[in-house]
C-alpha cells in the first residue's frame, strides 16, 4: 500500500532537487580563477604511492581556502539564527515620523532578522538561560535602518562604560573557560550583586522570558528611548516593541536543560522548519510614543535603559507587521556576515542621550572591523543597502566596487562635485537640534539611582506559576555559585526587591538572607569601592502591577506550528488517528509519528505511514503535546518499551496536554497519569477540539502541585 504521508515528503524532495538543479544547472566545477576542474578527490603525486607535489596548485587553493574559512565569532551574541522577510505599515504615522517606512502604507520593506543568545559561543545550545537578541535590518528606500534589540525591554547596565565588565563576568571564567553559555557561576553573581542597576534585567533573565518555547514566540524591544521626527522637525520620544502573533510562550527550566541535550539546535530548527513549511512567523510593531513635554513626567528617567515604560502608563500603538518568509540560502554568507549597527538610521528616526545607546553607536562599527576584517563590510550582499551608495570613500581591504573618475574628494570641479550633497527635498539626514547647556562631567544623573522599583513591579506582576519559576531560577543559579559571601550578598539584593522572594530562595539554598539593619546599602553589599557616586534609592511603588508583564496574559488562541507527537506501532487504529490528525493539521499543528523504529508503520487498515522519528531518537521535551490512538496490537507493542512511559510521564510533568483514544488508555495505566485522568489537559476518548483547546493554553499549570512527584 502507498504510504499516507510519503507522497508529501517525496514531492518535497523533488522540489528541493529542482531548486538546486535550477540554481546549478550546467555548472562545471572550476577553481577560483575559473579553470575547469576534473578531479577534486586526489592530490598530485610522484607516482601512485608517492609523495604529494608542491606543484599541486589545485590542492593548495582548496586547502588554503579551507584553512581560512572561519572568522572571529561575535564577542557577544555569537550564537544566532536568521531569516528574511518584509515589513508592512498599517496606517501612516506622519504626525510623528517622516520616515518612509512609517508613512508609506504601500511599501513592503525587505528585512533580515537575526535572533541570538548573548553569552554562549557560536556552537552553544539554544536553550541557555539568557537574554535573546532580536536584531532587525530594514532595507528601506531611504537607506538601511537597523533596530538592534533584545527580547527583554531593559538592559543590565546604564552606561556603555560598564559593558566589558558585565560581559566578562557572565562569559566562561577566564582560568578554566567554564561554564559555557551559562550565567550560573561566581563571577557573574559577584558582579551582579555589587551592581544594583543590573537587578531589573537580571530578574527578567530569571523569568521564563529567558527560555522561550520558540524564537517565534517571544517579544522584541528596542530598549532605548529613541526619537521620531516628523516633517516639521518636531520630536516625540519612542520605545519600539515587537509583539509575536503567536503570543509569548516559554518552556520550563527542566525542559530547557533536557532540550539542550536532545536537540541543541531546537530554536534554530524550529524557526527553519516553520518557515520551510510555510508557517511564516509574524510580529506586530508597536510604539510607545511620549511627547517631548512629558520627558520629566515619570518616576524614572526616559534615558535610563534599565527602565521600561509600563504599558499601563503608555499604551503600545500597533503600527505594522513583520513577516519572515524565507530561510537564508547560506548560513555564513547571510546570518554570520550580517552586520547590525544601531547607528544605521534613516530620516524620521533619531537617537536620544541614553548613555548606553551612545556607547553602542561606537561599538558596533568597531566590532565589524575585527569580525569582517574590512571597512568595506557594507558591500557584502547581506549588508548592502537596496538603494545606490555614492560617496568619496575609497579603497580598503576587499573593495568590491570599481569607482570611476579622478575626483575622490569633495568639493571637486573635475567631476562637477558629483556625487553632490543631498538637498533637504532629496531627504538628506539632519540631526534633531537638541538644546545642550551643560558641564562636561564623568558621572551619572541622580535620576538613574532607583534600582529596585521596577524589578519589584515585574515580580508583583507575575502570576503564581511564573513567580515559582523565578524562585526556582534564582535557587538554581545561586546554587551553582561556590562562594558563600557572593550568595549572601545576592540574597540581600533580592530581599531589596521582594522579601518573600528572597526568603523562598534562601529556604531552597539553606543560606540565610543577611540583614543590613542600620547600614547604607553600598556598605551592606560591600560595594563602597565600586566608584558609584549615588546610593541606590529605596524602592518606590508607583504602579502595583502591569498585566502586560505576565505571560499569563498573552495569547492562547492558536496551536499553529505546535509539535504534536503521535505514539504508534503496527496496528494503530486508523479511524481515531485520522480524525485527530486531520483536526490538528487543520489548525496548522505539526503532527509527528513516533514509532518503535524508523521507516514505516502499518495502521489497522493495512496502510503504511512514514515514521517521523523512532522512539530511540527523540524525546518528549521536543513536543508540545502527545496523542495515543487506540489499536490493541499497537498498544501491546508500545507497552513493551519503557521509554513510552517516560515520554508520557515527562509530558505530564511539564504540564502539557495528553490525549488517548480506545486502547490507548491502557498505556496511560502504566504511567504516573493513571491516577490523574481527570486532569483538565488529559483527554480520554475526548473530541479533538477539547485536546486542541488544551494545547492552545500552552500548559496546564494547575497540575504543577503534583508534578514534582513524577518519577522522571
Ligand atoms: Fe550589543 N553588541 N552591545 N546590545 N548587541 C553586539 O556587535 C554592545 C546592547 C545586541 O545579531 C556586538 O556585531 C555594547 C543592548 C544584539 O549580529 C557588539 C553595549 C542591546 C546583538 C555589541 C551593548 C544589544 C549585539 C557584538 C553596551 C539591546 C547581535 C557583535 C553599550 C538593545 C546583533 C556585533 C547580531 C551585538 C556591543 C548593549 C543588542 C560587541 C558596547 C542594550 C541583538 O558591538
XYZ file of C-alpha atoms and ligand atoms in Angstrom:
756
model
C 0.000 0.000 0.000
C 1.061 3.552 -0.684
C 2.360 5.386 2.373
C -0.059 8.000 3.696
C 2.407 10.835 4.041
C 5.256 9.579 1.891
C 3.749 11.312 -1.168
C 4.143 14.599 0.596
C 7.766 14.061 1.530
C 8.589 12.654 -1.912
C 7.267 15.763 -3.634
C 9.158 17.953 -1.163
C 12.340 16.096 -2.086
C 11.673 16.698 -5.773
C 11.014 20.411 -5.135
C 14.284 20.635 -3.241
C 16.183 18.925 -6.054
C 14.532 21.129 -8.624
C 15.521 24.187 -6.664
C 19.159 23.194 -6.714
C 19.131 21.913 -10.286
C 17.775 25.243 -11.419
C 20.365 27.122 -9.413
C 23.282 24.993 -10.552
C 22.130 23.889 -13.996
C 25.030 23.319 -16.396
C 27.580 24.483 -13.878
C 31.024 22.924 -14.261
C 33.314 22.894 -11.236
C 36.144 25.433 -11.512
C 38.953 26.912 -9.420
C 38.569 30.435 -8.100
C 40.224 31.572 -11.310
C 37.604 29.882 -13.459
C 39.796 26.976 -14.547
C 37.694 23.836 -15.109
C 38.466 21.079 -12.593
C 38.231 17.390 -13.470
C 39.493 15.802 -10.249
C 38.842 17.132 -6.770
C 39.457 13.865 -4.918
C 43.133 13.184 -5.486
C 46.225 15.271 -4.963
C 49.105 15.387 -7.436
C 51.660 12.694 -6.507
C 55.011 11.422 -7.600
C 53.629 8.064 -8.594
C 50.586 6.195 -7.286
C 52.123 5.657 -3.865
C 54.451 8.622 -3.970
C 54.694 11.903 -2.063
C 52.471 14.903 -2.856
C 53.999 17.555 -5.075
C 54.331 21.205 -4.089
C 53.305 21.973 -7.625
C 49.710 20.951 -6.852
C 48.038 24.347 -7.144
C 44.588 22.709 -7.043
C 45.310 21.159 -3.657
C 46.874 24.372 -2.353
C 43.941 26.542 -3.388
C 41.373 24.157 -1.905
C 43.178 23.572 1.399
C 44.305 27.143 1.845
C 40.772 28.455 1.369
C 39.557 25.905 3.882
C 42.255 26.943 6.389
C 40.851 30.465 6.389
C 37.129 29.644 6.432
C 36.451 30.891 9.931
C 36.110 34.486 11.038
C 36.052 35.538 14.701
C 32.687 34.862 16.253
C 30.816 37.800 17.761
C 32.165 38.646 21.225
C 28.521 38.649 22.371
C 25.501 37.198 20.549
C 27.755 34.637 18.827
C 25.031 32.006 18.592
C 22.309 33.157 16.223
C 19.744 32.236 13.598
C 18.484 34.453 10.809
C 15.630 34.793 8.341
C 14.451 37.084 5.569
C 11.085 38.756 5.411
C 9.303 42.032 4.986
C 7.619 44.782 6.975
C 4.296 46.409 6.130
C 2.817 49.526 7.685
C -0.898 49.509 8.634
C -1.503 53.276 8.738
C 0.722 56.291 8.195
C 2.013 57.924 11.377
C 3.276 61.026 9.612
C 2.222 63.181 12.574
C 5.125 61.530 14.448
C 7.680 60.487 11.836
C 8.632 61.420 8.304
C 10.390 58.064 7.738
C 9.130 56.398 4.550
C 8.753 53.147 6.456
C 6.290 54.925 8.788
C 4.381 56.923 6.201
C 4.063 54.782 3.076
C 1.486 52.017 3.547
C 2.106 50.656 0.029
C 5.669 49.606 0.779
C 6.803 46.087 1.511
C 10.158 46.847 3.120
C 12.549 43.857 2.971
C 14.056 42.830 6.319
C 16.668 40.408 7.593
C 16.338 39.354 11.225
C 18.915 37.657 13.421
C 17.936 36.169 16.775
C 20.672 35.208 19.196
C 21.701 34.268 22.681
C 24.226 36.545 24.363
C 26.725 34.633 26.442
C 27.424 31.371 24.637
C 29.811 30.600 21.804
C 28.668 30.042 18.251
C 28.132 26.319 18.825
C 26.425 26.593 22.194
C 22.952 25.114 22.759
C 19.870 27.193 22.035
C 18.086 26.765 25.357
C 20.610 28.518 27.594
C 19.023 30.731 30.237
C 19.852 34.011 28.574
C 18.598 37.203 27.005
C 17.794 36.774 23.297
C 18.996 39.267 20.703
C 16.309 40.446 18.291
C 18.072 42.419 15.562
C 16.154 43.660 12.526
C 17.701 45.144 9.406
C 15.165 47.133 7.385
C 16.342 47.695 3.808
C 14.399 50.931 3.310
C 14.213 53.220 0.303
C 15.948 55.935 2.318
C 18.821 53.675 3.413
C 19.197 50.837 5.885
C 17.689 51.104 9.370
C 18.875 48.603 11.995
C 16.737 48.116 15.095
C 19.131 46.048 17.202
C 17.083 44.962 20.197
C 16.570 42.176 22.693
C 13.625 40.052 23.852
C 13.542 41.915 27.179
C 12.610 45.604 27.394
C 15.501 46.706 29.603
C 19.243 46.191 29.850
C 21.615 45.216 32.663
C 23.604 48.436 32.828
C 23.031 52.142 32.385
C 26.298 53.263 30.860
C 28.271 51.750 27.975
C 31.420 52.065 30.061
C 30.357 49.035 32.122
C 29.629 46.688 29.212
C 33.011 44.914 29.128
C 32.708 44.268 32.896
C 29.215 42.839 32.551
C 30.225 40.571 29.681
C 33.489 39.441 31.267
C 31.539 38.450 34.360
C 28.981 36.316 32.507
C 31.321 34.687 29.982
C 33.098 31.452 30.971
C 35.573 32.165 33.756
C 38.998 33.096 32.381
C 41.078 30.497 34.214
C 39.247 27.360 33.088
C 36.736 28.548 30.433
C 33.818 27.119 32.473
C 30.797 27.308 32.224
C 29.704 27.550 28.600
C 26.543 29.576 27.848
C 25.502 29.816 31.488
C 25.193 32.670 33.945
C 25.114 30.336 36.958
C 28.624 30.926 38.275
C 30.573 33.007 40.766
C 31.929 35.763 38.556
C 28.519 36.740 37.214
C 26.963 36.898 40.669
C 29.989 38.660 42.079
C 29.318 41.421 39.536
C 25.511 41.448 39.696
C 25.362 41.506 43.487
C 27.631 44.566 43.554
C 25.992 46.368 40.660
C 22.444 47.098 41.712
C 21.434 48.592 38.351
C 21.639 45.056 36.879
C 18.844 43.720 39.063
C 15.958 44.619 36.780
C 17.270 42.870 33.671
C 18.530 40.133 35.938
C 15.069 39.275 37.306
C 13.769 39.131 33.723
C 16.610 36.715 32.994
C 15.442 34.608 35.935
C 11.917 34.530 34.486
C 10.574 32.319 31.722
C 11.414 35.053 29.185
C 14.969 33.698 29.220
C 13.910 30.248 27.976
C 11.493 30.853 25.075
C 9.497 27.988 23.589
C 10.388 29.379 20.182
C 12.105 32.406 18.706
C 8.735 32.922 17.027
C 7.046 33.205 20.406
C 8.996 35.985 22.024
C 8.639 39.736 22.104
C 11.310 42.129 20.903
C 12.222 45.554 22.246
C 14.418 48.395 21.035
C 15.084 49.044 24.765
C 16.440 52.592 24.497
C 14.177 55.568 24.147
C 14.614 56.822 20.587
C 13.065 59.810 18.847
C 10.593 60.027 15.993
C 10.911 63.214 13.953
C 8.101 64.484 11.725
C 8.481 66.659 8.662
C 8.082 69.827 10.708
C 11.115 68.693 12.694
C 9.070 68.027 15.839
C 10.356 65.200 18.040
C 8.478 62.601 20.087
C 10.164 60.031 22.299
C 9.513 56.450 21.279
C 10.064 52.902 22.526
C 9.865 50.107 19.939
C 8.061 46.809 20.644
C 7.673 43.618 18.596
C 4.593 41.562 19.543
C 4.513 37.975 18.207
C 1.146 36.974 16.753
C 1.540 33.508 18.329
C 1.848 35.007 21.836
C 4.745 34.827 24.289
C 5.467 31.287 25.468
C 8.317 29.528 27.223
C 9.499 26.109 28.269
C 10.366 25.233 31.846
C 13.951 25.194 33.070
C 13.889 21.439 33.481
C 12.810 21.050 29.863
C 15.417 23.579 28.714
C 18.184 21.526 30.279
C 16.920 18.367 28.578
C 16.258 20.065 25.225
C 19.873 21.190 25.111
C 20.853 17.523 25.109
C 18.065 16.233 22.873
C 18.400 18.939 20.230
C 20.934 21.707 20.797
C 19.550 23.432 17.673
C 15.977 23.432 18.956
C 15.277 27.128 18.289
C 17.226 27.268 15.057
C 15.477 24.168 13.725
C 12.058 25.414 14.880
C 12.492 28.714 13.015
C 13.822 26.999 9.910
C 11.098 24.331 9.811
C 8.254 26.772 10.414
C 9.378 28.966 7.502
C 10.077 25.932 5.335
C 6.556 24.632 5.988
C 5.028 27.990 5.059
C 4.032 28.895 8.639
C 5.612 32.320 8.444
C 6.455 33.892 11.804
C 4.887 37.289 12.367
C 5.327 40.164 14.774
C 3.398 43.391 15.005
C 5.449 46.516 15.519
C 4.216 48.662 18.378
C 5.270 52.098 19.533
C 5.046 53.808 22.886
C 5.047 57.469 21.949
C 5.761 60.181 24.505
C 5.562 63.913 23.759
C 8.767 65.876 24.419
C 6.868 67.906 27.019
C 6.368 64.745 29.115
C 10.078 63.963 29.369
C 10.187 64.515 33.129
C 6.680 63.347 33.959
C 7.621 59.832 35.103
C 9.080 58.341 38.283
C 12.019 57.134 36.217
C 14.280 58.700 33.616
C 13.371 58.002 29.994
C 17.088 57.925 29.189
C 17.744 55.110 31.667
C 17.866 51.809 29.711
C 17.243 49.763 32.863
C 13.676 51.108 32.980
C 10.652 50.181 30.934
C 7.621 52.382 30.499
C 4.754 50.255 31.815
C 2.191 49.706 29.077
C -0.398 50.556 31.714
C 1.043 54.077 31.666
C 1.734 54.479 27.957
C -0.149 52.005 25.760
C 1.572 50.413 22.790
C 0.256 51.700 19.463
C 0.421 48.936 16.839
C 1.585 50.345 13.502
C 2.595 47.466 11.264
C 3.589 43.846 10.841
C 6.791 41.955 10.057
C 6.595 38.551 8.370
C 9.567 36.213 7.991
C 9.035 34.154 4.855
C 12.425 32.974 3.606
C 15.249 30.979 5.096
C 18.790 32.065 4.252
C 20.471 30.197 1.393
C 23.798 30.163 3.178
C 24.316 30.498 6.916
C 27.776 32.016 6.740
C 27.161 34.476 3.905
C 23.994 35.805 5.496
C 23.498 35.039 9.193
C 27.170 35.072 10.120
C 28.211 38.034 7.991
C 25.245 40.263 8.694
C 26.420 43.391 10.491
C 23.918 45.304 12.588
C 24.747 48.816 13.723
C 22.456 50.847 15.987
C 23.951 53.840 14.160
C 22.158 52.839 10.942
C 19.119 55.093 10.978
C 17.020 56.962 8.452
C 15.424 60.417 8.415
C 12.410 60.428 10.728
C 14.164 58.445 13.478
C 16.864 59.786 15.801
C 18.799 58.964 18.954
C 18.481 60.223 22.499
C 21.257 60.770 25.024
C 20.746 57.355 26.640
C 24.387 56.702 27.677
C 24.159 53.051 26.756
C 22.877 53.816 23.276
C 25.568 56.440 22.809
C 28.286 53.856 23.537
C 26.678 51.345 21.205
C 26.919 53.875 18.410
C 30.674 53.410 18.619
C 30.952 49.713 19.424
C 29.150 48.019 16.566
C 31.121 49.626 13.742
C 34.300 48.917 15.637
C 33.427 45.266 16.164
C 32.637 44.710 12.459
C 36.153 45.781 11.604
C 37.672 42.946 13.590
C 34.988 40.384 12.664
C 34.591 41.082 8.971
C 38.100 42.407 8.576
C 37.406 45.387 6.388
C 35.798 48.747 6.420
C 34.024 47.623 3.243
C 31.706 45.270 5.155
C 28.710 47.195 3.814
C 29.474 45.750 0.371
C 28.820 42.160 1.489
C 25.479 41.210 -0.132
C 23.547 40.802 3.150
C 24.748 44.209 4.355
C 24.194 46.076 1.095
C 21.536 48.782 1.154
C 18.837 48.414 -1.516
C 19.487 51.991 -2.593
C 22.594 53.089 -4.514
C 25.629 54.163 -2.480
C 27.724 57.104 -3.763
C 30.459 58.878 -1.833
C 34.176 59.593 -1.828
C 35.260 56.792 0.479
C 37.802 54.658 -1.345
C 39.901 51.511 -1.259
C 40.375 49.330 1.824
C 40.543 45.552 2.103
C 38.310 43.690 -0.306
C 36.981 46.710 -2.187
C 34.228 45.236 -4.370
C 33.271 48.350 -6.310
C 35.232 49.970 -9.109
C 34.723 53.701 -8.587
C 35.224 55.704 -11.775
C 36.761 59.134 -12.347
C 39.590 61.235 -10.928
C 37.804 63.010 -8.102
C 37.908 61.144 -4.808
C 37.384 64.294 -2.767
C 34.703 66.876 -2.167
C 34.229 69.536 -3.361
C 35.698 68.864 -6.771
C 35.486 70.538 -10.138
C 36.859 67.676 -12.206
C 33.681 65.639 -11.690
C 31.301 68.542 -11.141
C 31.213 67.811 -7.400
C 29.375 64.603 -8.087
C 28.181 62.853 -6.024
C 26.733 66.103 -4.679
C 25.163 66.816 -1.295
C 21.547 65.849 -0.758
C 19.232 68.804 -0.610
C 16.517 68.694 2.036
C 13.974 67.871 -0.668
C 16.030 64.786 -1.517
C 15.748 63.555 2.064
C 19.208 64.195 3.456
C 19.615 63.281 7.094
C 19.530 66.117 9.599
C 20.088 65.662 13.309
C 17.417 66.705 15.747
C 18.567 70.006 17.178
C 18.566 69.271 20.842
C 19.373 72.169 23.141
C 22.521 71.480 25.171
C 23.757 73.631 28.007
C 25.796 71.529 30.377
C 29.058 70.975 32.175
C 31.309 68.214 30.890
C 31.251 65.537 33.593
C 32.206 61.890 34.030
C 29.235 60.771 36.060
C 25.607 59.817 36.032
C 22.326 61.566 36.680
C 20.793 61.022 40.107
C 17.571 60.217 38.248
C 19.202 56.852 37.380
C 19.507 55.788 41.043
C 16.285 53.837 41.517
C 17.292 50.206 41.025
C 14.628 48.287 42.914
C 11.203 49.670 41.986
C 10.939 48.088 38.551
C 12.287 44.618 39.423
C 9.704 44.662 42.223
C 6.959 45.773 39.812
C 7.939 42.961 37.447
C 7.818 40.347 40.210
C 4.495 41.630 41.584
C 3.001 41.467 38.091
C 3.767 37.769 37.595
C 1.254 35.003 38.182
C 1.957 32.396 40.858
C 3.421 29.840 38.469
C 5.711 32.442 36.963
C 6.853 33.507 40.419
C 7.624 29.891 41.259
C 9.794 29.678 38.139
C 11.665 32.834 39.166
C 12.270 31.403 42.645
C 13.480 28.174 41.030
C 15.810 30.067 38.709
C 17.433 32.152 41.457
C 17.817 28.990 43.533
C 19.406 27.066 40.670
C 21.762 29.855 39.676
C 22.913 30.698 43.193
C 23.099 27.006 43.991
C 25.850 26.782 41.357
C 27.930 29.522 42.983
C 30.729 28.293 45.198
C 31.414 31.388 47.335
C 29.020 31.785 50.254
C 29.622 35.519 50.601
C 28.567 36.066 46.989
C 25.382 34.061 47.549
C 24.614 36.006 50.725
C 25.190 39.340 49.040
C 22.895 38.280 46.214
C 20.212 37.133 48.657
C 20.431 40.518 50.289
C 19.969 42.197 46.898
C 16.944 40.029 46.147
C 15.480 40.978 49.522
C 15.623 44.621 48.416
C 13.359 43.652 45.511
C 10.983 41.408 47.427
C 11.463 39.914 50.858
C 9.223 36.943 50.279
C 11.121 36.085 47.094
C 14.446 36.295 48.929
C 13.142 34.142 51.767
C 11.945 31.410 49.429
C 15.279 31.341 47.605
C 17.088 31.351 50.939
C 14.979 28.374 52.111
C 15.905 26.446 48.963
C 19.602 27.234 49.387
C 19.729 26.691 53.126
C 21.528 30.039 53.494
C 20.038 32.925 55.498
C 19.276 36.306 53.996
C 21.761 38.627 55.697
C 20.407 41.633 57.486
C 21.660 45.118 56.682
C 19.978 46.930 59.523
C 21.443 50.363 60.042
C 23.939 50.205 57.186
C 23.836 52.224 53.964
C 23.149 49.877 51.102
C 26.531 50.221 49.435
C 28.255 49.207 52.655
C 25.823 46.364 53.200
C 26.846 44.793 49.901
C 30.492 45.664 50.328
C 30.261 47.942 47.303
C 31.852 51.035 48.718
C 34.718 50.618 46.303
C 32.625 50.403 43.143
C 33.018 54.077 42.391
C 29.265 54.568 42.067
C 28.552 58.040 43.302
C 24.893 57.609 44.219
C 23.333 55.289 46.773
C 20.642 53.157 45.151
C 17.360 54.697 46.188
C 14.751 52.994 48.317
C 12.070 51.089 46.450
C 9.048 53.065 45.219
C 5.643 51.757 44.247
C 4.212 53.921 41.504
C 2.250 51.077 39.962
C 1.063 47.977 41.769
C 1.039 45.692 38.729
C 1.281 45.754 34.944
C -0.615 42.780 33.443
C 1.409 43.127 30.235
C 4.481 41.870 32.068
C 2.950 38.469 32.759
C 2.940 35.643 30.218
C -0.378 34.551 31.737
C -1.979 37.380 29.813
C -0.538 36.544 26.413
C -2.437 34.950 23.501
C -3.728 31.410 23.920
C -5.808 31.123 20.770
C -3.732 29.062 18.362
C -1.981 25.723 18.036
C -0.314 26.735 14.771
C 3.159 25.164 14.447
C 2.862 23.303 17.766
C 4.650 19.963 17.600
C 2.359 17.043 18.417
C 3.823 13.556 18.910
C 1.537 10.667 17.959
C 2.741 7.458 19.573
C 2.028 4.450 17.373
C 3.103 0.926 16.469
C 1.830 -1.504 13.827
C -1.927 -1.972 14.106
C -2.811 1.503 15.436
C -6.415 2.498 14.953
C -6.751 4.397 11.683
C -10.161 5.899 12.453
C -9.308 7.750 15.629
C -5.811 8.584 14.326
C -7.127 10.164 11.129
C -9.816 12.145 12.917
C -7.277 13.614 15.340
C -4.518 14.176 12.774
C -6.867 15.966 10.372
C -8.241 18.162 13.161
C -4.743 19.098 14.357
C -3.404 19.781 10.867
C -6.490 21.780 10.063
C -5.333 24.144 12.817
C -1.789 24.181 11.400
C -0.189 21.998 14.083
C 2.877 19.945 13.059
C 1.993 16.283 13.590
C 4.862 13.798 14.004
C 4.558 9.995 14.042
C 6.754 8.383 16.686
C 7.097 4.618 16.346
C 9.293 1.808 17.714
C 11.531 2.003 14.610
C 12.089 4.350 11.705
C 10.755 3.599 8.208
C 7.032 2.971 8.069
C 4.332 1.828 10.450
C 1.154 -0.013 9.403
C -2.283 1.076 10.599
C -5.357 -1.039 11.313
C -6.397 -0.646 7.669
C -3.151 -2.052 6.374
C -1.763 1.265 5.105
C 1.888 2.161 5.611
C 2.626 5.549 7.160
C 6.009 7.209 7.126
C 7.537 7.461 10.600
C 8.958 10.849 11.592
C 11.155 9.555 14.408
C 11.935 6.265 16.103
C 11.311 6.471 19.851
C 15.020 5.878 20.471
C 15.943 9.051 18.556
C 13.602 11.540 20.137
C 12.450 12.931 23.483
C 9.164 14.242 24.864
C 10.659 17.672 25.567
C 10.762 18.337 21.835
C 6.943 18.237 21.641
C 4.076 20.382 22.899
C 1.580 17.544 23.388
C 1.101 13.837 22.768
C -1.697 11.762 21.323
C -2.018 7.976 21.570
C -4.612 6.421 19.252
C -6.116 3.011 20.048
C -5.366 -0.344 18.402
C -4.848 -3.413 20.547
C -1.752 -4.631 18.738
C -0.167 -1.167 18.678
C -0.651 -0.592 22.398
C 0.617 -4.092 23.247
C 3.849 -3.256 21.368
C 4.230 0.163 22.982
C 3.818 -1.382 26.432
C 6.940 -3.447 25.839
C 9.193 -0.366 25.632
C 9.792 1.584 28.850
C 10.634 4.812 27.049
C 6.965 5.378 26.177
C 6.157 5.566 29.887
C 8.967 8.073 30.325
C 7.546 10.011 27.380
C 4.088 10.145 28.948
C 5.318 10.920 32.463
C 7.561 13.680 31.269
C 4.828 15.236 29.136
C 2.582 15.215 32.197
C 5.319 16.574 34.439
C 5.836 19.510 32.106
C 2.128 20.287 32.315
C 1.399 19.555 28.639
C -1.746 18.166 27.058
C -2.205 14.416 26.551
C -4.976 12.702 24.572
C -5.680 8.994 24.224
C -8.343 7.026 22.406
C -9.651 3.489 22.876
C -6.962 1.012 23.878
C -4.507 3.938 24.148
C -5.800 4.440 27.674
C -4.115 1.209 28.698
C -0.707 2.792 28.032
C -1.570 5.567 30.496
C -2.308 2.918 33.098
C 1.346 2.040 33.331
C 2.268 5.696 33.880
C 2.012 8.338 36.605
C -1.019 9.751 34.749
C -3.125 6.694 35.717
C -4.122 8.458 38.942
C -4.745 11.821 37.280
C -7.053 11.007 34.420
C -9.429 13.780 35.483
C -6.766 16.435 34.866
C -8.135 19.217 32.650
C -5.492 18.622 29.967
C -5.689 14.809 29.957
C -8.243 13.781 27.330
C -9.556 10.265 27.237
C -11.814 9.494 24.264
C -12.481 13.228 24.063
C -13.227 15.293 20.966
C -10.207 16.643 19.054
C -11.437 20.177 19.726
C -11.059 19.727 23.513
C -7.478 18.492 23.013
C -6.825 21.433 20.697
C -8.087 23.876 23.339
C -5.705 22.386 25.903
C -2.725 22.669 23.531
C -3.621 26.299 22.784
C -3.498 27.026 26.519
C 0.181 26.028 26.251
C 0.361 24.362 29.682
C -1.985 23.238 32.425
C -0.194 24.948 35.313
C -2.908 23.788 37.730
C -1.154 20.460 37.628
C 2.110 21.779 38.982
C 1.450 20.997 42.651
C 1.862 17.282 41.915
C 4.438 17.300 39.157
C 7.465 17.171 41.436
C 6.338 13.646 42.352
C 6.528 12.403 38.753
C 9.458 9.965 38.635
C 11.454 11.367 35.673
Fe 25.081 44.763 21.765
N 26.786 44.243 20.798
N 26.124 45.975 22.985
N 23.391 45.178 22.856
N 24.019 43.526 20.635
C 26.877 43.384 19.770
O 28.076 43.806 17.816
C 27.391 46.372 22.785
C 23.304 46.074 23.887
C 22.665 43.368 20.635
O 22.682 39.561 15.575
C 28.237 43.392 19.139
O 28.009 42.942 15.723
C 27.776 47.376 23.746
C 21.932 46.391 24.154
C 22.286 42.385 19.651
O 24.563 40.410 14.863
C 28.999 44.437 19.942
C 26.686 47.556 24.533
C 21.210 45.661 23.265
C 23.477 41.986 19.053
C 27.962 44.897 20.920
C 25.656 46.693 24.052
C 22.132 44.913 22.466
C 24.539 42.720 19.674
C 28.889 42.049 19.021
C 26.553 48.489 25.719
C 19.694 45.598 23.124
C 23.647 40.940 17.981
C 28.753 41.651 17.554
C 26.787 49.846 25.375
C 19.069 46.870 22.815
C 23.476 41.507 16.614
C 28.236 42.820 16.902
C 23.584 40.408 15.603
C 25.883 42.615 19.308
C 28.231 45.874 21.807
C 24.386 46.598 24.664
C 21.686 44.007 21.451
C 30.285 43.980 20.606
C 29.124 48.024 23.849
C 21.410 47.363 25.207
C 20.888 41.889 19.349
O 29.391 45.509 19.127
